[in-house]
């Protein structure tokens, strides 16, 4: 009761003290001017629209210093005009050493080390949600959705930019159509706006409106743009029809596929947008970095499908949406593998479900209420078995027709705080598992932006045939967010039935954990450093039910960067004995791992140079049976020219003498001491003819072996200790593994028109997994190449159609 009262009291004290002011300096205000004739976006600022227009100037240093005026040698002037279709921005970027301007040719959303000009627009001026537009000195465009300090460059919209350069510096023009923005239903618009200039060869960046890095977030410290009145934007409706053709050859068989589909974006109002994908095709999404996984948890992969990365910031509230659940492995896939009878063979057991369609509606009202709705439908998936004696086939549904829903309400207030309500729901046809999760979240700053309190309360409900389970989880943290010296405390809790894995991702439940941290950082150069951050942290983990100690630990970390952009850092931590309740794979059992020490160190050199290098190493040693682990990463990058960049990566992992799960027996849980080695070689090469046309090579080879030591097999005792047993892998299950995978992608991408592109992709992949853990690297590689390779060639063309242009063509 006392803890609940303390929690509620702190929340209301903070909400009572909220203020819109982040720092004491007044915000700059730019008055935009309406233009009767839109400027031509060519990077040459000679259009009549730019005459007699107010200027935004007097930029101040954002990094590495704090508010120093920009020198005359790098004077920066910005102008903004508008009409009923778009916002137009022109930037004059003076540079006394124009020959030193860094302009590396890259594809969209890849700024690399180039000089660039950036515009952040917050149409609701809520201090949180912004759209970022940037153009480099080479002409590469980048756009991102900003939520607080998180940048989502998977967010791609149709806009235009161009640059030019002379002996005095370089120049940029942007056209940002209203179709790319969502804004309040109001005759007079007042938006938050920030201009930033990155001068890479000087290692400096400057902003138009001063940003106090020691207080709050950058998104809370924009200037204002006003004067945009009575705009009558055209219908926000665009179509992205696509067509793709594919030839796939594997194990002597060739298949051809042809697909066509459509994505639609429709502006329901000035504030809300509908996104739909019909008959989607994800054949050209990047390969996942699959590894040998012998642990109790599934491997997590990043999202590579554009529909699930663009404009999804509302749906990720509370970490309840893991988009790879949609179209993932059927829930009955493993059961079908086990169900195969002795006289049967599996003809089909798809590892993925097909997405039929998906849509999302999102936007924010004038009062700061964000509303998001997501829906996706996946098709029924079946495994097909063939009786080898009779020739008869039988089917088993591994995933029925399924419907995925998310509803989010997110209220922003006072330009630095929010409360949110989110619900996720997965409904499967028939007698299958259904899941429902509801979460309440808050993120609140006090008046001076010096303290932040966040919290989450989430309820889950899983419905199985004849069974219904409800779970609960919560998080709470209080942090100092101002000044050089900062600190924070946090707590997280979940009961034993908390389960969000129908649409979210959660590895553990039944925990009651406490965390503490404190740090010191600088915001202006000091001595040889541009920045550094020293942090000390500690944690105490407990089981929620029954209430028992799980582990405790603490450590310290450092991050530092010199004036020459040489970065280094690392951490060192000590951890107590740890009770692992998940490695045994049986409820209410655990294995105790002994205390350990873990340390890490890394260095990263200046990416602006032709040759740069990243090196990282981690070492961990335990107080039991000489158990230890070692990791080493070596990643050089060579910029051969402004158009050609090559990055090589090598990673080595070695784990020695780890007590690991082997198999479950009716009464016992068998463990053994495992040695595991992994080697990964990767290569990324990009050659860009222009910023809209280029070649890309991506290669990855991953080899891993896991070998259990003879004579180390044991059974798990009730108290978490191990007792030796006589276990023969040759007579029982052999847990040794040899895992080898090879992926190669070679693609040509051509952005032939705004929003339109063609991608020609060749893929080569080989995979092998067996129990031959005694093989060396060359022998394992020979076995890999003895397997059939998959060769895949595909062409995908997407064309952007703006409804208004389409309408004008027919009307003329």
PDB file of N, CA, C and O in Angstrom, residues 85-86 108 133 141 143 155-161 175-181 238-240 265 310 692 753-756 799-802 805:
ATOM      1  N   UNK A  85       0.469  23.738 -52.459  1.00  0.00           N
ATOM      2  CA  UNK A  85       0.935  22.382 -52.705  1.00  0.00           C
ATOM      3  C   UNK A  85       2.060  21.932 -51.787  1.00  0.00           C
ATOM      4  O   UNK A  85       2.152  20.762 -51.442  1.00  0.00           O
ATOM      5  N   UNK A  86       2.939  22.882 -51.423  1.00  0.00           N
ATOM      6  CA  UNK A  86       4.144  22.442 -50.730  1.00  0.00           C
ATOM      7  C   UNK A  86       4.820  23.591 -49.997  1.00  0.00           C
ATOM      8  O   UNK A  86       4.494  24.776 -50.185  1.00  0.00           O
ATOM      9  N   UNK A 108      19.811   6.760 -50.921  1.00  0.00           N
ATOM     10  CA  UNK A 108      18.865   7.418 -50.019  1.00  0.00           C
ATOM     11  C   UNK A 108      19.028   6.952 -48.576  1.00  0.00           C
ATOM     12  O   UNK A 108      19.263   5.773 -48.304  1.00  0.00           O
ATOM     13  N   UNK A 133      14.138  15.998 -42.732  1.00  0.00           N
ATOM     14  CA  UNK A 133      14.536  16.013 -44.134  1.00  0.00           C
ATOM     15  C   UNK A 133      15.986  16.480 -44.198  1.00  0.00           C
ATOM     16  O   UNK A 133      16.353  17.478 -43.570  1.00  0.00           O
ATOM     17  N   UNK A 141      19.384  12.346 -50.580  1.00  0.00           N
ATOM     18  CA  UNK A 141      18.268  12.724 -49.709  1.00  0.00           C
ATOM     19  C   UNK A 141      18.088  11.694 -48.600  1.00  0.00           C
ATOM     20  O   UNK A 141      18.295  10.502 -48.796  1.00  0.00           O
ATOM     21  N   UNK A 143      15.313  10.962 -45.178  1.00  0.00           N
ATOM     22  CA  UNK A 143      14.143  11.378 -44.400  1.00  0.00           C
ATOM     23  C   UNK A 143      13.910  10.367 -43.287  1.00  0.00           C
ATOM     24  O   UNK A 143      14.205   9.187 -43.420  1.00  0.00           O
ATOM     25  N   UNK A 155      11.327   5.282 -42.581  1.00  0.00           N
ATOM     26  CA  UNK A 155      10.210   6.133 -42.993  1.00  0.00           C
ATOM     27  C   UNK A 155      10.596   6.845 -44.292  1.00  0.00           C
ATOM     28  O   UNK A 155      11.480   7.696 -44.309  1.00  0.00           O
ATOM     29  N   UNK A 156       9.958   6.494 -45.403  1.00  0.00           N
ATOM     30  CA  UNK A 156      10.280   7.086 -46.704  1.00  0.00           C
ATOM     31  C   UNK A 156       9.042   7.731 -47.307  1.00  0.00           C
ATOM     32  O   UNK A 156       7.992   7.097 -47.399  1.00  0.00           O
ATOM     33  N   UNK A 157       9.170   8.979 -47.706  1.00  0.00           N
ATOM     34  CA  UNK A 157       8.084   9.709 -48.330  1.00  0.00           C
ATOM     35  C   UNK A 157       8.603  10.368 -49.605  1.00  0.00           C
ATOM     36  O   UNK A 157       9.812  10.410 -49.857  1.00  0.00           O
ATOM     37  N   UNK A 158       7.694  10.879 -50.400  1.00  0.00           N
ATOM     38  CA  UNK A 158       8.068  11.471 -51.689  1.00  0.00           C
ATOM     39  C   UNK A 158       8.237  12.977 -51.525  1.00  0.00           C
ATOM     40  O   UNK A 158       7.291  13.690 -51.216  1.00  0.00           O
ATOM     41  N   UNK A 159       9.463  13.445 -51.705  1.00  0.00           N
ATOM     42  CA  UNK A 159       9.782  14.867 -51.696  1.00  0.00           C
ATOM     43  C   UNK A 159      11.000  15.058 -52.585  1.00  0.00           C
ATOM     44  O   UNK A 159      11.557  14.094 -53.118  1.00  0.00           O
ATOM     45  N   UNK A 160      11.419  16.296 -52.774  1.00  0.00           N
ATOM     46  CA  UNK A 160      12.494  16.535 -53.731  1.00  0.00           C
ATOM     47  C   UNK A 160      13.518  17.501 -53.151  1.00  0.00           C
ATOM     48  O   UNK A 160      13.189  18.366 -52.320  1.00  0.00           O
ATOM     49  N   UNK A 161      14.755  17.352 -53.595  1.00  0.00           N
ATOM     50  CA  UNK A 161      15.847  18.231 -53.184  1.00  0.00           C
ATOM     51  C   UNK A 161      16.914  18.226 -54.267  1.00  0.00           C
ATOM     52  O   UNK A 161      17.072  17.250 -55.001  1.00  0.00           O
ATOM     53  N   UNK A 175      11.755  20.783 -51.805  1.00  0.00           N
ATOM     54  CA  UNK A 175      10.308  20.897 -51.973  1.00  0.00           C
ATOM     55  C   UNK A 175       9.674  19.798 -51.132  1.00  0.00           C
ATOM     56  O   UNK A 175       9.873  18.610 -51.390  1.00  0.00           O
ATOM     57  N   UNK A 176       8.919  20.207 -50.093  1.00  0.00           N
ATOM     58  CA  UNK A 176       8.276  19.256 -49.187  1.00  0.00           C
ATOM     59  C   UNK A 176       6.773  19.372 -49.384  1.00  0.00           C
ATOM     60  O   UNK A 176       6.139  20.321 -48.888  1.00  0.00           O
ATOM     61  N   UNK A 177       6.177  18.454 -50.127  1.00  0.00           N
ATOM     62  CA  UNK A 177       4.729  18.550 -50.380  1.00  0.00           C
ATOM     63  C   UNK A 177       3.931  18.292 -49.110  1.00  0.00           C
ATOM     64  O   UNK A 177       4.372  17.566 -48.211  1.00  0.00           O
ATOM     65  N   UNK A 178       2.755  18.892 -49.044  1.00  0.00           N
ATOM     66  CA  UNK A 178       1.907  18.692 -47.871  1.00  0.00           C
ATOM     67  C   UNK A 178       1.474  17.238 -47.731  1.00  0.00           C
ATOM     68  O   UNK A 178       1.091  16.798 -46.636  1.00  0.00           O
ATOM     69  N   UNK A 179       1.551  16.488 -48.844  1.00  0.00           N
ATOM     70  CA  UNK A 179       1.227  15.065 -48.774  1.00  0.00           C
ATOM     71  C   UNK A 179       2.191  14.327 -47.864  1.00  0.00           C
ATOM     72  O   UNK A 179       1.885  13.241 -47.359  1.00  0.00           O
ATOM     73  N   UNK A 180       3.379  14.912 -47.626  1.00  0.00           N
ATOM     74  CA  UNK A 180       4.381  14.287 -46.759  1.00  0.00           C
ATOM     75  C   UNK A 180       4.185  14.666 -45.303  1.00  0.00           C
ATOM     76  O   UNK A 180       4.881  14.129 -44.435  1.00  0.00           O
ATOM     77  N   UNK A 181       3.260  15.572 -45.016  1.00  0.00           N
ATOM     78  CA  UNK A 181       3.070  16.086 -43.667  1.00  0.00           C
ATOM     79  C   UNK A 181       1.637  15.851 -43.202  1.00  0.00           C
ATOM     80  O   UNK A 181       0.717  15.716 -44.010  1.00  0.00           O
ATOM     81  N   UNK A 238      -2.035   8.756 -53.131  1.00  0.00           N
ATOM     82  CA  UNK A 238      -0.974   8.270 -54.016  1.00  0.00           C
ATOM     83  C   UNK A 238      -1.008   6.753 -54.069  1.00  0.00           C
ATOM     84  O   UNK A 238      -1.449   6.081 -53.128  1.00  0.00           O
ATOM     85  N   UNK A 239      -0.543   6.228 -55.197  1.00  0.00           N
ATOM     86  CA  UNK A 239      -0.532   4.791 -55.444  1.00  0.00           C
ATOM     87  C   UNK A 239       0.898   4.349 -55.758  1.00  0.00           C
ATOM     88  O   UNK A 239       1.655   5.068 -56.418  1.00  0.00           O
ATOM     89  N   UNK A 240       1.234   3.170 -55.277  1.00  0.00           N
ATOM     90  CA  UNK A 240       2.543   2.586 -55.551  1.00  0.00           C
ATOM     91  C   UNK A 240       2.344   1.186 -56.139  1.00  0.00           C
ATOM     92  O   UNK A 240       2.558   0.179 -55.461  1.00  0.00           O
ATOM     93  N   UNK A 265      -1.563   5.229 -50.269  1.00  0.00           N
ATOM     94  CA  UNK A 265      -1.538   6.212 -49.189  1.00  0.00           C
ATOM     95  C   UNK A 265      -2.647   7.226 -49.451  1.00  0.00           C
ATOM     96  O   UNK A 265      -2.719   7.797 -50.532  1.00  0.00           O
ATOM     97  N   UNK A 310       7.732   1.976 -41.958  1.00  0.00           N
ATOM     98  CA  UNK A 310       7.381   3.358 -42.260  1.00  0.00           C
ATOM     99  C   UNK A 310       6.219   3.818 -41.389  1.00  0.00           C
ATOM    100  O   UNK A 310       5.148   3.212 -41.391  1.00  0.00           O
ATOM    101  N   UNK A 692      21.178   8.415 -57.083  1.00  0.00           N
ATOM    102  CA  UNK A 692      19.926   7.707 -57.382  1.00  0.00           C
ATOM    103  C   UNK A 692      20.154   6.410 -58.147  1.00  0.00           C
ATOM    104  O   UNK A 692      19.206   5.771 -58.578  1.00  0.00           O
ATOM    105  N   UNK A 753      12.538   7.980 -60.885  1.00  0.00           N
ATOM    106  CA  UNK A 753      11.600   9.100 -60.737  1.00  0.00           C
ATOM    107  C   UNK A 753      11.278   9.217 -59.259  1.00  0.00           C
ATOM    108  O   UNK A 753      11.486   8.268 -58.487  1.00  0.00           O
ATOM    109  N   UNK A 754      10.780  10.383 -58.807  1.00  0.00           N
ATOM    110  CA  UNK A 754      10.427  10.528 -57.397  1.00  0.00           C
ATOM    111  C   UNK A 754       9.473   9.424 -56.931  1.00  0.00           C
ATOM    112  O   UNK A 754       8.407   9.228 -57.515  1.00  0.00           O
ATOM    113  N   UNK A 755       9.870   8.701 -55.908  1.00  0.00           N
ATOM    114  CA  UNK A 755       9.038   7.633 -55.362  1.00  0.00           C
ATOM    115  C   UNK A 755       9.036   6.357 -56.169  1.00  0.00           C
ATOM    116  O   UNK A 755       8.390   5.384 -55.781  1.00  0.00           O
ATOM    117  N   UNK A 756       9.750   6.329 -57.301  1.00  0.00           N
ATOM    118  CA  UNK A 756       9.745   5.170 -58.190  1.00  0.00           C
ATOM    119  C   UNK A 756      11.143   4.591 -58.302  1.00  0.00           C
ATOM    120  O   UNK A 756      12.133   5.326 -58.342  1.00  0.00           O
ATOM    121  N   UNK A 799       6.286   2.008 -59.137  1.00  0.00           N
ATOM    122  CA  UNK A 799       6.059   3.301 -59.778  1.00  0.00           C
ATOM    123  C   UNK A 799       5.124   4.130 -58.905  1.00  0.00           C
ATOM    124  O   UNK A 799       4.088   3.650 -58.448  1.00  0.00           O
ATOM    125  N   UNK A 800       5.521   5.364 -58.675  1.00  0.00           N
ATOM    126  CA  UNK A 800       4.732   6.267 -57.835  1.00  0.00           C
ATOM    127  C   UNK A 800       3.771   7.073 -58.693  1.00  0.00           C
ATOM    128  O   UNK A 800       4.160   7.693 -59.688  1.00  0.00           O
ATOM    129  N   UNK A 801       2.485   7.043 -58.307  1.00  0.00           N
ATOM    130  CA  UNK A 801       1.450   7.797 -59.027  1.00  0.00           C
ATOM    131  C   UNK A 801       0.767   8.731 -58.035  1.00  0.00           C
ATOM    132  O   UNK A 801       0.170   8.287 -57.051  1.00  0.00           O
ATOM    133  N   UNK A 802       0.874  10.026 -58.305  1.00  0.00           N
ATOM    134  CA  UNK A 802       0.167  11.031 -57.513  1.00  0.00           C
ATOM    135  C   UNK A 802      -1.200  11.254 -58.144  1.00  0.00           C
ATOM    136  O   UNK A 802      -1.300  11.572 -59.329  1.00  0.00           O
ATOM    137  N   UNK A 805      -1.607  14.607 -60.115  1.00  0.00           N
ATOM    138  CA  UNK A 805      -0.981  14.648 -61.426  1.00  0.00           C
ATOM    139  C   UNK A 805      -1.751  13.794 -62.418  1.00  0.00           C
ATOM    140  O   UNK A 805      -1.937  14.169 -63.573  1.00  0.00           O
TER     141      UNK A 805
END
